[in-house]
Amino acid sequence: MTPALFVPSSRVPQHVWAFAVLYFAASLAHFSHNAEYIAFYPNMRKGLTREQVYLVWLAITGVGAIGFAALRLRWTIVGAAFLLAYGAMGLDGLGHYWLALCSEHSIAANITIWAEAVTGVVLAVSCGAFIARVVRGVSR
């Protein structure tokens, strides 16, 4: 019996791909805003540069890229797990509210923070549900 990890019929549903694209866009928007307006984010660590912000975004996006690569190799569960982790990283943006209240951030900052968090959670939950279906053998 071939493990679900490699079963070609355990294809990732289209909505998961759509959620991944939405999260990618929201994450890019948030990190771009963060990088370009880093001096205006309240209580942000001094010395943090826009280049460092973009490098962190690339590292996080790399987790998603590994997930996509694993899916292309038909490592279904591994790929979906990496996409789940990628989406879950969107919650990290809520850390801005640990530094300062919503009211202390610009409207654009709040929108990009919440867009990243919400789309990340949606991606993570959809990947988790997909993994559960594959493991239970329902996704055929």
JSON list of C-alpha atoms in Angstrom, two decimals:
[
{"chain": "A", "resi": 1, "resn": "MET", "atom": "CA", "xyz": [0.00, 0.00, 0.00]},
{"chain": "A", "resi": 2, "resn": "THR", "atom": "CA", "xyz": [1.39, 3.39, -1.01]},
{"chain": "A", "resi": 3, "resn": "PRO", "atom": "CA", "xyz": [1.37, 5.95, 1.79]},
{"chain": "A", "resi": 4, "resn": "ALA", "atom": "CA", "xyz": [-0.98, 8.93, 1.27]},
{"chain": "A", "resi": 5, "resn": "LEU", "atom": "CA", "xyz": [2.14, 11.02, 1.22]},
{"chain": "A", "resi": 6, "resn": "PHE", "atom": "CA", "xyz": [2.77, 9.91, -2.36]},
{"chain": "A", "resi": 7, "resn": "VAL", "atom": "CA", "xyz": [-0.74, 9.13, -3.67]},
{"chain": "A", "resi": 8, "resn": "PRO", "atom": "CA", "xyz": [-1.39, 11.21, -6.81]},
{"chain": "A", "resi": 9, "resn": "SER", "atom": "CA", "xyz": [-5.16, 11.01, -6.26]},
{"chain": "A", "resi": 10, "resn": "SER", "atom": "CA", "xyz": [-4.80, 12.96, -3.00]},
{"chain": "A", "resi": 11, "resn": "ARG", "atom": "CA", "xyz": [-4.72, 16.19, -4.93]},
{"chain": "A", "resi": 12, "resn": "VAL", "atom": "CA", "xyz": [-4.92, 19.43, -3.04]},
{"chain": "A", "resi": 13, "resn": "PRO", "atom": "CA", "xyz": [-8.34, 21.04, -3.61]},
{"chain": "A", "resi": 14, "resn": "GLN", "atom": "CA", "xyz": [-8.48, 24.19, -5.73]},
{"chain": "A", "resi": 15, "resn": "HIS", "atom": "CA", "xyz": [-9.68, 26.31, -2.82]},
{"chain": "A", "resi": 16, "resn": "VAL", "atom": "CA", "xyz": [-6.46, 25.54, -0.92]},
{"chain": "A", "resi": 17, "resn": "TRP", "atom": "CA", "xyz": [-4.45, 26.88, -3.86]},
{"chain": "A", "resi": 18, "resn": "ALA", "atom": "CA", "xyz": [-6.66, 29.99, -3.91]},
{"chain": "A", "resi": 19, "resn": "PHE", "atom": "CA", "xyz": [-6.15, 30.51, -0.17]},
{"chain": "A", "resi": 20, "resn": "ALA", "atom": "CA", "xyz": [-2.39, 30.13, -0.63]},
{"chain": "A", "resi": 21, "resn": "VAL", "atom": "CA", "xyz": [-2.38, 32.82, -3.33]},
{"chain": "A", "resi": 22, "resn": "LEU", "atom": "CA", "xyz": [-4.50, 35.14, -1.16]},
{"chain": "A", "resi": 23, "resn": "TYR", "atom": "CA", "xyz": [-2.21, 34.62, 1.82]},
{"chain": "A", "resi": 24, "resn": "PHE", "atom": "CA", "xyz": [0.88, 35.20, -0.34]},
{"chain": "A", "resi": 25, "resn": "ALA", "atom": "CA", "xyz": [-0.58, 38.53, -1.51]},
{"chain": "A", "resi": 26, "resn": "ALA", "atom": "CA", "xyz": [-1.64, 39.58, 2.00]},
{"chain": "A", "resi": 27, "resn": "SER", "atom": "CA", "xyz": [1.74, 38.63, 3.43]},
{"chain": "A", "resi": 28, "resn": "LEU", "atom": "CA", "xyz": [3.58, 40.53, 0.72]},
{"chain": "A", "resi": 29, "resn": "ALA", "atom": "CA", "xyz": [1.35, 43.58, 1.30]},
{"chain": "A", "resi": 30, "resn": "HIS", "atom": "CA", "xyz": [1.96, 43.50, 5.06]},
{"chain": "A", "resi": 31, "resn": "PHE", "atom": "CA", "xyz": [5.71, 42.98, 4.84]},
{"chain": "A", "resi": 32, "resn": "SER", "atom": "CA", "xyz": [6.03, 45.61, 2.11]},
{"chain": "A", "resi": 33, "resn": "HIS", "atom": "CA", "xyz": [4.13, 48.11, 4.23]},
{"chain": "A", "resi": 34, "resn": "ASN", "atom": "CA", "xyz": [6.21, 47.13, 7.23]},
{"chain": "A", "resi": 35, "resn": "ALA", "atom": "CA", "xyz": [9.47, 47.51, 5.30]},
{"chain": "A", "resi": 36, "resn": "GLU", "atom": "CA", "xyz": [8.64, 50.82, 3.66]},
{"chain": "A", "resi": 37, "resn": "TYR", "atom": "CA", "xyz": [7.15, 52.43, 6.79]},
{"chain": "A", "resi": 38, "resn": "ILE", "atom": "CA", "xyz": [9.30, 50.72, 9.41]},
{"chain": "A", "resi": 39, "resn": "ALA", "atom": "CA", "xyz": [10.12, 54.06, 11.06]},
{"chain": "A", "resi": 40, "resn": "PHE", "atom": "CA", "xyz": [6.41, 54.74, 11.64]},
{"chain": "A", "resi": 41, "resn": "TYR", "atom": "CA", "xyz": [5.50, 51.44, 13.28]},
{"chain": "A", "resi": 42, "resn": "PRO", "atom": "CA", "xyz": [5.06, 52.18, 16.99]},
{"chain": "A", "resi": 43, "resn": "ASN", "atom": "CA", "xyz": [7.60, 50.71, 19.38]},
{"chain": "A", "resi": 44, "resn": "MET", "atom": "CA", "xyz": [9.36, 48.76, 16.63]},
{"chain": "A", "resi": 45, "resn": "ARG", "atom": "CA", "xyz": [12.89, 47.67, 17.46]},
{"chain": "A", "resi": 46, "resn": "LYS", "atom": "CA", "xyz": [15.37, 50.39, 16.54]},
{"chain": "A", "resi": 47, "resn": "GLY", "atom": "CA", "xyz": [17.91, 49.44, 13.92]},
{"chain": "A", "resi": 48, "resn": "LEU", "atom": "CA", "xyz": [15.53, 47.12, 12.05]},
{"chain": "A", "resi": 49, "resn": "THR", "atom": "CA", "xyz": [16.00, 47.83, 8.35]},
{"chain": "A", "resi": 50, "resn": "ARG", "atom": "CA", "xyz": [13.70, 47.44, 5.38]},
{"chain": "A", "resi": 51, "resn": "GLU", "atom": "CA", "xyz": [16.13, 44.90, 3.93]},
{"chain": "A", "resi": 52, "resn": "GLN", "atom": "CA", "xyz": [15.85, 42.76, 7.06]},
{"chain": "A", "resi": 53, "resn": "VAL", "atom": "CA", "xyz": [12.06, 42.88, 6.83]},
{"chain": "A", "resi": 54, "resn": "TYR", "atom": "CA", "xyz": [12.15, 41.70, 3.22]},
{"chain": "A", "resi": 55, "resn": "LEU", "atom": "CA", "xyz": [14.60, 38.92, 4.13]},
{"chain": "A", "resi": 56, "resn": "VAL", "atom": "CA", "xyz": [12.24, 37.67, 6.83]},
{"chain": "A", "resi": 57, "resn": "TRP", "atom": "CA", "xyz": [9.41, 37.70, 4.29]},
{"chain": "A", "resi": 58, "resn": "LEU", "atom": "CA", "xyz": [11.56, 35.68, 1.87]},
{"chain": "A", "resi": 59, "resn": "ALA", "atom": "CA", "xyz": [12.33, 33.12, 4.59]},
{"chain": "A", "resi": 60, "resn": "ILE", "atom": "CA", "xyz": [8.65, 32.75, 5.48]},
{"chain": "A", "resi": 61, "resn": "THR", "atom": "CA", "xyz": [7.68, 32.53, 1.82]},
{"chain": "A", "resi": 62, "resn": "GLY", "atom": "CA", "xyz": [10.35, 29.86, 1.44]},
{"chain": "A", "resi": 63, "resn": "VAL", "atom": "CA", "xyz": [8.33, 27.63, 3.76]},
{"chain": "A", "resi": 64, "resn": "GLY", "atom": "CA", "xyz": [5.39, 27.97, 1.36]},
{"chain": "A", "resi": 65, "resn": "ALA", "atom": "CA", "xyz": [7.66, 27.32, -1.62]},
{"chain": "A", "resi": 66, "resn": "ILE", "atom": "CA", "xyz": [8.89, 24.10, 0.00]},
{"chain": "A", "resi": 67, "resn": "GLY", "atom": "CA", "xyz": [5.25, 23.11, 0.45]},
{"chain": "A", "resi": 68, "resn": "PHE", "atom": "CA", "xyz": [4.50, 23.72, -3.22]},
{"chain": "A", "resi": 69, "resn": "ALA", "atom": "CA", "xyz": [7.62, 21.79, -4.26]},
{"chain": "A", "resi": 70, "resn": "ALA", "atom": "CA", "xyz": [6.64, 18.84, -2.06]},
{"chain": "A", "resi": 71, "resn": "LEU", "atom": "CA", "xyz": [3.17, 18.83, -3.60]},
{"chain": "A", "resi": 72, "resn": "ARG", "atom": "CA", "xyz": [4.68, 18.81, -7.08]},
{"chain": "A", "resi": 73, "resn": "LEU", "atom": "CA", "xyz": [6.67, 15.75, -6.01]},
{"chain": "A", "resi": 74, "resn": "ARG", "atom": "CA", "xyz": [3.35, 14.26, -4.81]},
{"chain": "A", "resi": 75, "resn": "TRP", "atom": "CA", "xyz": [4.43, 14.29, -1.21]},
{"chain": "A", "resi": 76, "resn": "THR", "atom": "CA", "xyz": [0.89, 15.24, -0.35]},
{"chain": "A", "resi": 77, "resn": "ILE", "atom": "CA", "xyz": [0.92, 15.33, 3.43]},
{"chain": "A", "resi": 78, "resn": "VAL", "atom": "CA", "xyz": [4.38, 16.88, 3.65]},
{"chain": "A", "resi": 79, "resn": "GLY", "atom": "CA", "xyz": [3.46, 19.60, 1.15]},
{"chain": "A", "resi": 80, "resn": "ALA", "atom": "CA", "xyz": [0.16, 20.37, 2.86]},
{"chain": "A", "resi": 81, "resn": "ALA", "atom": "CA", "xyz": [1.90, 20.44, 6.25]},
{"chain": "A", "resi": 82, "resn": "PHE", "atom": "CA", "xyz": [4.42, 22.99, 4.98]},
{"chain": "A", "resi": 83, "resn": "LEU", "atom": "CA", "xyz": [1.55, 25.09, 3.59]},
{"chain": "A", "resi": 84, "resn": "LEU", "atom": "CA", "xyz": [-0.21, 24.78, 6.95]},
{"chain": "A", "resi": 85, "resn": "ALA", "atom": "CA", "xyz": [2.93, 26.06, 8.69]},
{"chain": "A", "resi": 86, "resn": "TYR", "atom": "CA", "xyz": [3.28, 28.82, 6.09]},
{"chain": "A", "resi": 87, "resn": "GLY", "atom": "CA", "xyz": [-0.27, 30.00, 6.75]},
{"chain": "A", "resi": 88, "resn": "ALA", "atom": "CA", "xyz": [0.12, 29.76, 10.52]},
{"chain": "A", "resi": 89, "resn": "MET", "atom": "CA", "xyz": [3.08, 32.14, 10.28]},
{"chain": "A", "resi": 90, "resn": "GLY", "atom": "CA", "xyz": [0.57, 34.82, 9.30]},
{"chain": "A", "resi": 91, "resn": "LEU", "atom": "CA", "xyz": [-0.43, 35.03, 12.94]},
{"chain": "A", "resi": 92, "resn": "ASP", "atom": "CA", "xyz": [2.99, 36.46, 13.72]},
{"chain": "A", "resi": 93, "resn": "GLY", "atom": "CA", "xyz": [1.84, 39.81, 12.34]},
{"chain": "A", "resi": 94, "resn": "LEU", "atom": "CA", "xyz": [-0.50, 40.12, 15.32]},
{"chain": "A", "resi": 95, "resn": "GLY", "atom": "CA", "xyz": [2.67, 40.60, 17.37]},
{"chain": "A", "resi": 96, "resn": "HIS", "atom": "CA", "xyz": [2.52, 44.25, 16.31]},
{"chain": "A", "resi": 97, "resn": "TYR", "atom": "CA", "xyz": [-0.32, 44.60, 18.83]},
{"chain": "A", "resi": 98, "resn": "TRP", "atom": "CA", "xyz": [1.97, 43.35, 21.58]},
{"chain": "A", "resi": 99, "resn": "LEU", "atom": "CA", "xyz": [4.11, 46.41, 20.88]},
{"chain": "A", "resi": 100, "resn": "ALA", "atom": "CA", "xyz": [1.28, 48.91, 20.47]},
{"chain": "A", "resi": 101, "resn": "LEU", "atom": "CA", "xyz": [-2.51, 49.08, 20.40]},
{"chain": "A", "resi": 102, "resn": "CYS", "atom": "CA", "xyz": [-4.49, 48.99, 17.14]},
{"chain": "A", "resi": 103, "resn": "SER", "atom": "CA", "xyz": [-5.23, 52.68, 17.55]},
{"chain": "A", "resi": 104, "resn": "GLU", "atom": "CA", "xyz": [-1.51, 53.49, 17.51]},
{"chain": "A", "resi": 105, "resn": "HIS", "atom": "CA", "xyz": [-1.05, 51.91, 14.06]},
{"chain": "A", "resi": 106, "resn": "SER", "atom": "CA", "xyz": [-2.10, 53.50, 10.79]},
{"chain": "A", "resi": 107, "resn": "ILE", "atom": "CA", "xyz": [-5.24, 52.26, 9.06]},
{"chain": "A", "resi": 108, "resn": "ALA", "atom": "CA", "xyz": [-3.08, 50.71, 6.32]},
{"chain": "A", "resi": 109, "resn": "ALA", "atom": "CA", "xyz": [-0.95, 48.91, 8.89]},
{"chain": "A", "resi": 110, "resn": "ASN", "atom": "CA", "xyz": [-4.03, 47.51, 10.64]},
{"chain": "A", "resi": 111, "resn": "ILE", "atom": "CA", "xyz": [-5.56, 46.38, 7.34]},
{"chain": "A", "resi": 112, "resn": "THR", "atom": "CA", "xyz": [-2.40, 44.60, 6.21]},
{"chain": "A", "resi": 113, "resn": "ILE", "atom": "CA", "xyz": [-1.81, 43.01, 9.62]},
{"chain": "A", "resi": 114, "resn": "TRP", "atom": "CA", "xyz": [-5.35, 41.63, 9.82]},
{"chain": "A", "resi": 115, "resn": "ALA", "atom": "CA", "xyz": [-5.45, 40.58, 6.16]},
{"chain": "A", "resi": 116, "resn": "GLU", "atom": "CA", "xyz": [-2.27, 38.57, 6.65]},
{"chain": "A", "resi": 117, "resn": "ALA", "atom": "CA", "xyz": [-3.52, 36.98, 9.89]},
{"chain": "A", "resi": 118, "resn": "VAL", "atom": "CA", "xyz": [-6.98, 36.07, 8.56]},
{"chain": "A", "resi": 119, "resn": "THR", "atom": "CA", "xyz": [-5.80, 34.70, 5.22]},
{"chain": "A", "resi": 120, "resn": "GLY", "atom": "CA", "xyz": [-3.03, 32.78, 6.98]},
{"chain": "A", "resi": 121, "resn": "VAL", "atom": "CA", "xyz": [-5.49, 31.15, 9.38]},
{"chain": "A", "resi": 122, "resn": "VAL", "atom": "CA", "xyz": [-7.84, 30.26, 6.51]},
{"chain": "A", "resi": 123, "resn": "LEU", "atom": "CA", "xyz": [-4.95, 28.64, 4.63]},
{"chain": "A", "resi": 124, "resn": "ALA", "atom": "CA", "xyz": [-3.74, 26.76, 7.71]},
{"chain": "A", "resi": 125, "resn": "VAL", "atom": "CA", "xyz": [-7.21, 25.47, 8.61]},
{"chain": "A", "resi": 126, "resn": "SER", "atom": "CA", "xyz": [-7.95, 24.38, 5.04]},
{"chain": "A", "resi": 127, "resn": "CYS", "atom": "CA", "xyz": [-4.61, 22.53, 4.87]},
{"chain": "A", "resi": 128, "resn": "GLY", "atom": "CA", "xyz": [-5.27, 20.91, 8.24]},
{"chain": "A", "resi": 129, "resn": "ALA", "atom": "CA", "xyz": [-8.70, 19.75, 7.07]},
{"chain": "A", "resi": 130, "resn": "PHE", "atom": "CA", "xyz": [-7.20, 18.40, 3.85]},
{"chain": "A", "resi": 131, "resn": "ILE", "atom": "CA", "xyz": [-4.50, 16.49, 5.75]},
{"chain": "A", "resi": 132, "resn": "ALA", "atom": "CA", "xyz": [-7.14, 15.01, 8.05]},
{"chain": "A", "resi": 133, "resn": "ARG", "atom": "CA", "xyz": [-9.20, 13.84, 5.05]},
{"chain": "A", "resi": 134, "resn": "VAL", "atom": "CA", "xyz": [-6.15, 12.27, 3.40]},
{"chain": "A", "resi": 135, "resn": "VAL", "atom": "CA", "xyz": [-5.10, 10.51, 6.59]},
{"chain": "A", "resi": 136, "resn": "ARG", "atom": "CA", "xyz": [-8.63, 9.16, 7.07]},
{"chain": "A", "resi": 137, "resn": "GLY", "atom": "CA", "xyz": [-8.68, 8.04, 3.43]},
{"chain": "A", "resi": 138, "resn": "VAL", "atom": "CA", "xyz": [-11.65, 10.22, 2.48]},
{"chain": "A", "resi": 139, "resn": "SER", "atom": "CA", "xyz": [-9.79, 12.27, -0.15]},
{"chain": "A", "resi": 140, "resn": "ARG", "atom": "CA", "xyz": [-10.08, 9.90, -3.12]}
]
